[in-house]
Amino acid sequence: MCSRSSEPRERATAALLSPYRAGVASVVVVMLLLCACEREERQFSAQGGSSPSAASMAPASITLSDLQPGVSTQARRGERELEVNAFSISEGQRLYEWFNCNGCHANGGGAIGPALMDDVWIYGSAPANIYATIVQGRPNGMPSFRGRIPEQQVWQIVAYVRSLSGQARKDAMPSRTDSMQVKPRQVALPREEPKSSAPPSGNQP
Amino acid sequence: MHSALQPVGPRAELIADLMLLFFAVSAVVYVIVIAFLVWAIMRARERAVQLGPAATAQADRKSKVAVGVGAALTVLTLAGLAASDFIVGAILRQPPADPLRVLVTGHQFWWEIEYDDPVPGNRLRTANELHIPVGRPVQLIFTSRDVIHSFWIPSAMGKMDLIPGRTTNEIIQVSQPGTFTGQCAEFCGFQHSKMRLTLHARPAEEFDAWRQRQLAPAREPQTQEARRGQQVFMQSSCILCHSVQGTAAAATVAPDLTHIASRRTIAAGSLPNTPSALASWVLDPQRIKPGSRMPASRLPPDDLSALVAYLTSLQ
Amino acid sequence: MTSAEYERERAEVEKTWAEKPGWLGQLMVVNHRTVALRYLVTTFVFFLLAGLMAAAMRLQLARADNDLIGPDLYNQLFSMHGSVMMFLFAVPVLEAMGIYLVPLMVGARNIAFPRLNAFSYWVFLFGGLMIFIAFALDIGPEAGWFSYVPLAGPEFSPGKRQDFWAQLITFTELSALIVSVEIIVTAFKLRTPGMTLKRIPLFVWAQVATAFMVLFAMPAVMLGSSFLISDRLVGTHFFNPAEGGDALLWQHLFWFFGHPEVYIIFVPALGIVSEIVAAFTRRAVFGYLPVVLSLLATAILSFGLWVHHMFTTGLPPAGMSFFTAASLLIAIPTGVQIFCWIATFATGGRLRFHTPLLFVVGFFFIFIIGGLTGVMVASATLDSQFHDSYFVVAHLHYVLIGGALFPLVGGIYYWFPKMTGRMLSERAGRWQFWLFFIGFNVTFFPMHILGIEGMTRRIYTYSASSGWEGLNQLATGGALMIAASVVVLIANIISSLRKARTAGDNPWDAPGLEWATSSPPPPSNFVRPLVVTSRTPLWVTPHPETVIGLPTGIRSVLVTRVHDAEPHHISVFPTPSIWPFLSAIAVTILFIGSIFTPWALVWGAVPVAIGLIGWFWPTKEETATHCKYEVKPPREAPPPSEPAELRL
Amino acid sequence: MAFSAHAQSSADEWAIPARDFANTRFSPLADINAGNVGSLTVSFTFSTGYLRGHEAAPIVVGGRMFIITPYPNVLFALDLRSAGAPMLWRFEPKPSASAQGVACCDVVNRGVTYADGRLFFNTLDGQTVAVDAESGRELWRVKLGNINLGESMTMAPLVVKNKVLVGNSGGEFGVRGWLTALDAQTGRQLWRAYSTGPDKDVLIGPDFKPFYESDRGRDLGVSSWPPGAWQRGGGTVWGWISYDPELNLIYYGTSNPGPWNPEQRPGDNKWTAGVFARDPDSGEARWFYQFNPHDLFDYDGVNENVLVEIPVNGTPRKVLLHPDRNGYLYVIDRASGEVISAKPFVHVNTIESVDLKSGRPNYSQSRIPQVGKVVRDICPHAGGGKDWQPSAWSPQTKLLYIPHQNLCQDEEVTPANYIAGTPYIGATVKMYPGPGGHRGALTAWDPVGSRVAWEITENFPVWSGALATAGNLVFYGTLDGWFKAVDARNGKTLWQFKAGSGIVGQPVTYRGPDGKQHIAVMAGVGGWAGGVVAGDLDTRDASAGDGWAAAVPDLPKFTSKGGTLYVFSLK
């Protein structure tokens, strides 16, 4: 079932109210139910299950290279929990501006930093890669936000950054903001197939 | 307890007087109408099963007069009330001489307050507590950075909305020193409930002294622990959102903390400003104010107490 | 005419107007009473659910700093409560009363456009189900029933919660607009002969006034909700001040609907009051003309008040004064009606204090308070204190519960015998009344004080230091009494439904035409159209004259002229059809689809088109019948339905 | 021009980026002239191996050419005496790679400067380096800027009286601007003059005599800002410094105040967006004039101040010519700071006029940025009527040749959040071509008549410097890679050459050891204007590259990256 929040009391209330909710809900396919919950939950604090699993976050699992001697073991993990959640992506959008990500990456088109809405991912496109990029920083100008941005908020930013190139669920992606319109909304752009390529300017990622 | 009927300034008094006038007129009207209704019902209960057509016709003539008189009285009463509203409204709209100008900006879920000054260097920024001098009219200029909020201090002034993309303004004037509470009146999201504010009215000299103190940059930490707390502040997530004048922390998306210790409450009036409340707020704000913009910080206990020591030193 | 002939005619008419059997028949129903009862039951279920939400909120507010319900759920609860009560209960339930009663009261055999009527119900039902399912799935609206932008806009309400709200508006407004058209046409063109404009029952006048309000008010909010959803879905900038839009535009559009909305709810209730007062005082309501003019004046004036919901947005002073004056002005027609009712009491016959009248008297006590606080909030100056405080919560519940729900419950007690053939228990009715009346005042009167003390609306919690806890506890206690009264009502209805049909045609000895037929009425309402000679027909002639000569093998309905109700021609009404149901499903797919993609408007139009084509696909037989009775003949030939053929 | 006798460069050489202290960029060489320029041809090229914007001027002294690349600021010495100019040495200062993250508008370097056998330049990460011109050996290096505060260094130093004058960049990062004098021998800091803050930091003393009332008062660098805002108020010194040996004054402009969003800094925001005259010995300010008090549109005041003598109402006066970002060309008395005239040289609608009495511009009320509102049709755009690209002055034609852009913009300002080391801008802009549809131009301006003598329009912004020669020629390059020679008298294009990449460098000329006059320029698209190509921006986002994505979305179709030195001579 839907769990609205990590607050135990709140959950208790939800349970209290659930008889009639359940009555109405019973007509609905379970699939639909799961989809909506994922998208609509408002996760205020990190203690839920909405951060990617510890395993996928561990530095050991982060690779920056497509080259793996022997047989490649790379596979996309189930790190998409946040990317299907509209609230997380929307929070990420706000933080992207609050923490001046837009100062360097503009609204995805790039400026001081590389574009984020295209298909080029110098340091990997997986959520864990982007998380690592934000937390560790990157040598050519990307600052390290370790200890500065709380973990949950980094994940929210990750979800938003990935949405810029269409790597999030369409119905969870943000629409326009209440500001100047400078680019088509994410949902109106095609999803880019991530490529782990450095830009042609070899010395200047 | 604060109430629109316990006004603390001339403008709020005018509104309260008008309110009492409306209450009184309404009470009289209610009593009269209900009295007629009860009279009519009591009369009808005792009557024969059905009146004859002649009796009805005669009664209808009387009724015509009665309803006509009633309607006329209604019109007169409403005209009187309208006139009193227009008069009070016109008085309230008169621009005051030499008001203190204060800019109030709404944020989810706190108030940014900036005192205007011809010398830009004397423009004071603070949050969630509006300090004003007693007796002097204060012009509040409102806008919002996100959604619509509404500024309301019942005992001192009516509401005025803070609307993104627009500026609105309202005058507040308080004639007695004291602390008065208010809160956001337009639904603005998860923590609309805890978007509170306090108004501190104090004599002009005290106000000026307060303003001078608040203008000063933050005090350098004096104790070892506070110094360490400052380090924690500068090296943690605090610095991404908050500012402390005189340090490298100059972020503006959250309340200015330069003189945080001088405030009575934290988290937009949600908690008293005590060290323990501060600690629990820093540690897990989402438990206290779910949906607010402040994230939880996982500070080790000694870092946390150092940070609290630093914050409480920011007098 | 012999009684055997009459019986044969009755049997033929009944056969002609009968619904189709079976579960498929249930989906094909076009009878206005069946549709109305479905509306009533559906809206009542929605009312119960929204009431439970209110109870949950009152429990949360019973204690200071309570954490029973968090802000996320609380915001959804009050948004749902407001939206459901307004859009899925108050407006449709009173329209349902209209759908049921207007044709009966004007002596018509069905409502105009019966298939459209069925369609409106299905659309309404699917819209209501959609929002409740959405709520159960955590996609409930969260920006209030008023959905102010930018909070409800794309930046601050991520996900689809607000889109579901916007489509709820589209669903309900569509069905409301359809019903308005039907009621207007029924009241203007299907009145039985002799029912001139001056003889139209006050309830019908109220419904007509309401229907016109709906026609003019609802498009504004449908436009608004369409703007909102296009801002959210396709990134338009109607409400984005940065790109030249305006957040206040939403408020203007919303309240241009939202204020008349209050009268849309309350004007039909005034009609109920008039009917009940007349019946129980045994006289026609005093001052027919002033009352009718008041209803119409209310309908017109209600469009000049919307800005009084925006007094704190910093509008120019001249505008504020205008809207203050207009808001005070509307108190006059309401006052006139109240005076007329009091005069009716004063000059009528001996009162029979049955439950319906009890609720009407309760209406006076409560509604007048709501009206007077309405005068207070109409003052721009005072509104700066009252606006968005619990004072307004108190005011609006006094107006809507006092002004609409009390008469409505009274009306349910009054017309229940007609609808079911059974009486509701008077004893339970009194219990319910007193529980409701006391519970209501205990709940909502303290809110006036809370508002003045600074308690703002839509807060999920408050601090102990605010001093609001005591009165809030009191209010919660009152809310539980209201809940108890609703339980009594339900029990009363259920137990009554188990009893035999003993009510008879006219248990209250009331004067209206609806009481001239059996309880519940036959499929065609009346075997033959009645002829009316008075405002209180049954008191003048308990068995009115009838019109004969209408064809019995087809669904023939007598159409009369607007002003004098002289017969004009015979209209052939449609038979049961599955297409309204299928079209409603198609429309539902389009509406819900357009929450997720604008392309739903394109591909969703295909099933809608199929539905409509099926609906309107002509058959030879139908066309022939229609031509025979409805196509206007050339001037020289005498029309087939001239009074010559009708023996009055 | 009595003044050019004092130039740093001998007639045949080009020792400092502006060639002389007066910043004329005028060479007395006339071998190549309007008559023969048509046969100009490449004599050699040199690939730097770097791909960002090459904005520096080649320096030619003693038979050697010195060129510096954008980050990582590699300095090459080429031997002009040998055929093909082989490399003599290369010097790699190895600046911190992270500095690239605080360079607002590409990781450019605007040049190396030569004095007394030494080469001086700044590295992106805030160091000033002195290198022996003979050996390429490092003499000293000092760290002046802190990238963690957003400071970088991109400007070309100027050496005056054995002092190396350098300033910082970072007006978009909330840094506090300064100009610092270092001892040319040791690198020791002699003085530092901040552009904001208390008078003692700004080196304002009793000798400070600004011409206009609004610049007088105590600690205006503090009181004309909201509390504390001066500490992150910009006013960086990343442009050109001029020097008048007779008056013994240096002139330099200060950059925009930070952040761009003007609502966050009510007040005049002294001493940003203006020009300082200082005594190079003590650093003490003599006068200041603010082109853009309370700057609204990122109109930095850093553009070159060309020191010339022109007749004003019949009498010759020592003035400085300053084509400002705000689109006005200022003629200022360089002794007193009085504005003699100020006239727009491009289409300007942000400033209605400049009041010569108070010295203040009259801002158009309809163009004032406001949080939460998009202000449309702002001309010139944030890059100004003209940006850093230096103009050239020909004493022969008495015209100032201004390479510039013709762009306008829509802008919405937003509250900027200050986080040290991250951008502090608070504006979203969308740029587009100004009236006429062309995006760039070279304008010959007659400062006496305050009028345009002639103008060449270009499809793309002219982001390169200009060069004027005694052969009555003016050279400039375009963003899409054309290098052009035009007649200085009438603007007729006499010769053009398509380089391998867009040209944002500064053309120079010299007489080589072979006795022939050469023209040299570096190609290599980049800079703020060329960032769309250099930074691989995604132009679907109009705000990419701080708005340039919308201005030149087609640039990638016209040119590609790569730094190359081109040297031309007559066949």
Short mmCIF file of N, CA, C and O in Angstrom, two decimals, chain A residues 97-98 100, chain B residues 103 105 107 112 114 120-121 123 125 145 241 243 245 250-254, chain D residues 224-233 257-269 294-296 368-371 411-419 423-428:
data_model
loop_
_atom_site.label_atom_id
_atom_site.label_comp_id
_atom_site.label_asym_id
_atom_site.label_seq_id
_atom_site.Cartn_x
_atom_site.Cartn_y
_atom_site.Cartn_z
N GLU A 97 19.01 25.37 -8.34
CA GLU A 97 19.14 26.83 -8.41
C GLU A 97 19.70 27.40 -7.12
O GLU A 97 20.56 28.28 -7.13
N TRP A 98 19.22 26.91 -5.99
CA TRP A 98 19.68 27.42 -4.70
C TRP A 98 21.19 27.27 -4.55
O TRP A 98 21.85 28.15 -4.02
N ASN A 100 23.38 27.06 -6.84
CA ASN A 100 24.10 27.67 -7.96
C ASN A 100 24.60 26.69 -9.00
O ASN A 100 25.53 27.00 -9.73
N LEU B 103 10.65 46.39 4.04
CA LEU B 103 10.32 45.47 2.97
C LEU B 103 10.16 44.08 3.55
O LEU B 103 11.05 43.59 4.24
N THR B 105 9.46 40.16 2.56
CA THR B 105 9.42 39.21 1.45
C THR B 105 9.02 37.85 1.97
O THR B 105 9.61 37.36 2.94
N HIS B 107 8.69 33.85 1.93
CA HIS B 107 9.34 32.64 1.42
C HIS B 107 8.62 31.46 2.03
O HIS B 107 8.08 31.55 3.11
N GLU B 112 11.23 37.30 5.26
CA GLU B 112 12.46 38.08 5.18
C GLU B 112 12.07 39.53 5.39
O GLU B 112 11.13 40.03 4.78
N GLU B 114 13.46 43.53 5.68
CA GLU B 114 14.57 44.43 5.41
C GLU B 114 14.12 45.86 5.66
O GLU B 114 13.10 46.31 5.12
N PRO B 120 22.34 52.97 1.79
CA PRO B 120 22.20 51.52 1.60
C PRO B 120 22.92 50.73 2.68
O PRO B 120 22.48 49.65 3.07
N GLY B 121 24.03 51.26 3.16
CA GLY B 121 24.80 50.53 4.16
C GLY B 121 24.07 50.37 5.48
O GLY B 121 24.51 49.62 6.34
N ARG B 123 20.83 49.48 5.56
CA ARG B 123 19.66 48.63 5.35
C ARG B 123 19.87 47.34 6.12
O ARG B 123 20.80 46.59 5.87
N ARG B 125 18.85 43.64 7.37
CA ARG B 125 18.08 42.44 6.99
C ARG B 125 17.92 41.53 8.18
O ARG B 125 18.90 41.24 8.88
N ARG B 145 8.71 35.57 -2.97
CA ARG B 145 9.67 34.92 -3.86
C ARG B 145 9.12 33.63 -4.46
O ARG B 145 9.71 33.08 -5.36
N CYS B 241 22.99 28.05 2.76
CA CYS B 241 21.69 28.72 2.76
C CYS B 241 21.64 29.95 3.65
O CYS B 241 20.86 30.86 3.41
N SER B 243 23.28 33.18 6.17
CA SER B 243 24.36 34.15 6.21
C SER B 243 24.63 34.58 7.65
O SER B 243 23.74 34.60 8.49
N GLN B 245 26.71 37.88 8.91
CA GLN B 245 27.46 39.04 8.47
C GLN B 245 28.83 39.09 9.13
O GLN B 245 28.95 38.87 10.33
N ALA B 250 27.22 34.01 3.45
CA ALA B 250 26.41 35.13 2.95
C ALA B 250 25.30 34.63 2.05
O ALA B 250 24.84 35.33 1.16
N ALA B 251 24.85 33.42 2.29
CA ALA B 251 23.78 32.88 1.46
C ALA B 251 22.45 33.49 1.91
O ALA B 251 22.29 33.88 3.07
N THR B 252 21.52 33.58 0.98
CA THR B 252 20.32 34.37 1.27
C THR B 252 19.03 33.61 1.05
O THR B 252 17.96 34.21 1.06
N VAL B 253 19.10 32.31 0.84
CA VAL B 253 17.85 31.59 0.61
C VAL B 253 17.17 31.19 1.91
O VAL B 253 16.06 30.66 1.89
N ALA B 254 17.83 31.44 3.03
CA ALA B 254 17.25 31.10 4.33
C ALA B 254 17.52 32.29 5.26
O ALA B 254 18.31 33.16 4.94
N SER D 224 27.61 52.70 0.20
CA SER D 224 26.76 52.63 -0.99
C SER D 224 26.37 51.19 -1.30
O SER D 224 25.96 50.87 -2.41
N TRP D 225 26.52 50.33 -0.32
CA TRP D 225 26.13 48.92 -0.44
C TRP D 225 25.27 48.55 0.75
O TRP D 225 25.44 49.12 1.82
N PRO D 226 24.39 47.56 0.59
CA PRO D 226 23.75 47.02 1.78
C PRO D 226 24.82 46.42 2.69
O PRO D 226 25.91 46.08 2.20
N PRO D 227 24.53 46.28 3.98
CA PRO D 227 25.58 45.86 4.90
C PRO D 227 26.31 44.59 4.41
O PRO D 227 25.67 43.60 4.08
N GLY D 228 27.61 44.71 4.35
CA GLY D 228 28.43 43.53 4.03
C GLY D 228 28.51 43.19 2.55
O GLY D 228 29.37 42.41 2.14
N ALA D 229 27.62 43.78 1.74
CA ALA D 229 27.58 43.36 0.33
C ALA D 229 28.84 43.74 -0.42
O ALA D 229 29.20 43.10 -1.41
N TRP D 230 29.53 44.78 0.06
CA TRP D 230 30.76 45.18 -0.62
C TRP D 230 31.82 44.09 -0.56
O TRP D 230 32.71 44.04 -1.39
N GLN D 231 31.71 43.21 0.43
CA GLN D 231 32.73 42.17 0.55
C GLN D 231 32.67 41.17 -0.60
O GLN D 231 33.60 40.43 -0.83
N ARG D 232 31.52 41.13 -1.26
CA ARG D 232 31.38 40.23 -2.40
C ARG D 232 30.81 41.02 -3.58
O ARG D 232 30.00 40.53 -4.35
N GLY D 233 31.25 42.26 -3.67
CA GLY D 233 30.60 43.20 -4.60
C GLY D 233 31.22 43.31 -5.97
O GLY D 233 30.83 44.17 -6.75
N PRO D 257 29.31 45.33 -10.55
CA PRO D 257 29.09 44.90 -9.17
C PRO D 257 28.43 43.52 -9.16
O PRO D 257 27.75 43.14 -10.12
N GLY D 258 28.63 42.79 -8.10
CA GLY D 258 28.00 41.48 -7.98
C GLY D 258 26.93 41.52 -6.92
O GLY D 258 27.07 42.24 -5.94
N PRO D 259 25.86 40.77 -7.08
CA PRO D 259 25.53 39.99 -8.27
C PRO D 259 24.91 40.88 -9.35
O PRO D 259 24.70 42.06 -9.12
N TRP D 260 24.59 40.27 -10.48
CA TRP D 260 23.96 41.05 -11.55
C TRP D 260 22.62 41.62 -11.10
O TRP D 260 22.26 42.72 -11.47
N ASN D 261 21.90 40.81 -10.34
CA ASN D 261 20.59 41.23 -9.86
C ASN D 261 20.71 42.52 -9.05
O ASN D 261 21.20 42.50 -7.92
N PRO D 262 20.27 43.66 -9.58
CA PRO D 262 20.51 44.92 -8.88
C PRO D 262 19.67 45.07 -7.62
O PRO D 262 20.02 45.86 -6.75
N GLU D 263 18.58 44.31 -7.52
CA GLU D 263 17.73 44.46 -6.34
C GLU D 263 18.47 44.02 -5.07
O GLU D 263 18.09 44.38 -3.97
N GLN D 264 19.50 43.22 -5.26
CA GLN D 264 20.21 42.73 -4.08
C GLN D 264 21.28 43.70 -3.60
O GLN D 264 21.96 43.43 -2.62
N ARG D 265 21.46 44.81 -4.30
CA ARG D 265 22.50 45.75 -3.88
C ARG D 265 22.04 47.19 -4.13
O ARG D 265 22.63 47.90 -4.96
N PRO D 266 20.99 47.62 -3.43
CA PRO D 266 20.57 49.01 -3.57
C PRO D 266 21.74 49.93 -3.26
O PRO D 266 22.59 49.61 -2.43
N GLY D 267 21.78 51.07 -3.92
CA GLY D 267 22.89 52.01 -3.72
C GLY D 267 23.71 52.13 -4.99
O GLY D 267 23.50 51.43 -5.97
N ASP D 268 24.69 53.03 -4.94
CA ASP D 268 25.52 53.29 -6.12
C ASP D 268 26.57 52.20 -6.35
O ASP D 268 27.16 52.11 -7.42
N ASN D 269 26.83 51.41 -5.33
CA ASN D 269 27.81 50.33 -5.43
C ASN D 269 29.18 50.83 -5.86
O ASN D 269 29.75 50.41 -6.88
N HIS D 294 25.22 51.85 -9.65
CA HIS D 294 24.19 50.83 -9.42
C HIS D 294 23.91 50.09 -10.74
O HIS D 294 22.78 50.03 -11.21
N ASP D 295 24.98 49.57 -11.29
CA ASP D 295 24.89 48.90 -12.61
C ASP D 295 23.72 47.94 -12.67
O ASP D 295 23.47 47.16 -11.76
N LEU D 296 23.00 47.99 -13.78
CA LEU D 296 21.81 47.18 -13.92
C LEU D 296 21.99 45.97 -14.83
O LEU D 296 21.21 45.03 -14.78
N ILE D 368 14.47 48.69 -16.32
CA ILE D 368 15.11 48.34 -15.05
C ILE D 368 14.72 46.92 -14.66
O ILE D 368 13.54 46.60 -14.56
N PRO D 369 15.71 46.06 -14.47
CA PRO D 369 15.39 44.67 -14.14
C PRO D 369 14.66 44.57 -12.81
O PRO D 369 14.88 45.37 -11.91
N GLN D 370 13.81 43.58 -12.73
CA GLN D 370 12.97 43.41 -11.56
C GLN D 370 12.83 41.92 -11.32
O GLN D 370 12.60 41.17 -12.28
N VAL D 371 12.95 41.53 -10.07
CA VAL D 371 12.80 40.11 -9.77
C VAL D 371 11.38 39.68 -10.13
O VAL D 371 10.42 40.37 -9.83
N GLU D 411 15.81 39.67 -20.15
CA GLU D 411 16.47 39.29 -18.89
C GLU D 411 15.46 39.19 -17.76
O GLU D 411 14.53 39.99 -17.67
N GLU D 412 15.67 38.19 -16.93
CA GLU D 412 14.93 38.13 -15.68
C GLU D 412 15.96 38.02 -14.56
O GLU D 412 16.82 37.14 -14.62
N VAL D 413 15.89 38.91 -13.61
CA VAL D 413 16.80 38.76 -12.48
C VAL D 413 16.13 37.93 -11.41
O VAL D 413 14.92 37.96 -11.25
N THR D 414 16.95 37.15 -10.73
CA THR D 414 16.45 36.27 -9.69
C THR D 414 17.36 36.44 -8.49
O THR D 414 18.51 36.87 -8.64
N PRO D 415 16.89 36.15 -7.30
CA PRO D 415 17.76 36.32 -6.14
C PRO D 415 18.95 35.36 -6.23
O PRO D 415 18.77 34.16 -6.38
N ALA D 416 20.15 35.92 -6.19
CA ALA D 416 21.35 35.08 -6.25
C ALA D 416 21.73 34.68 -4.84
O ALA D 416 21.66 35.47 -3.90
N ASN D 417 22.11 33.44 -4.71
CA ASN D 417 22.50 32.92 -3.40
C ASN D 417 24.02 32.88 -3.34
O ASN D 417 24.66 32.23 -4.17
N TYR D 418 24.61 33.58 -2.38
CA TYR D 418 26.07 33.62 -2.34
C TYR D 418 26.63 32.38 -1.66
O TYR D 418 26.39 32.13 -0.48
N ILE D 419 27.36 31.61 -2.41
CA ILE D 419 28.13 30.50 -1.85
C ILE D 419 29.53 30.69 -2.39
O ILE D 419 29.74 30.63 -3.61
N PRO D 423 29.16 30.57 -8.75
CA PRO D 423 28.70 31.79 -9.42
C PRO D 423 27.70 32.58 -8.58
O PRO D 423 26.92 32.01 -7.82
N TYR D 424 27.76 33.87 -8.74
CA TYR D 424 26.90 34.78 -7.97
C TYR D 424 26.35 35.78 -8.97
O TYR D 424 26.88 36.86 -9.15
N ILE D 425 25.33 35.35 -9.69
CA ILE D 425 24.86 36.14 -10.83
C ILE D 425 23.44 36.63 -10.62
O ILE D 425 23.17 37.82 -10.59
N GLY D 426 22.52 35.69 -10.48
CA GLY D 426 21.14 36.11 -10.24
C GLY D 426 20.47 36.73 -11.45
O GLY D 426 19.75 37.71 -11.32
N ALA D 427 20.74 36.20 -12.62
CA ALA D 427 20.07 36.71 -13.81
C ALA D 427 20.00 35.60 -14.84
O ALA D 427 20.91 34.79 -14.96
N THR D 428 18.89 35.57 -15.55
CA THR D 428 18.77 34.67 -16.68
C THR D 428 18.60 35.55 -17.91
O THR D 428 17.74 36.43 -17.91
#
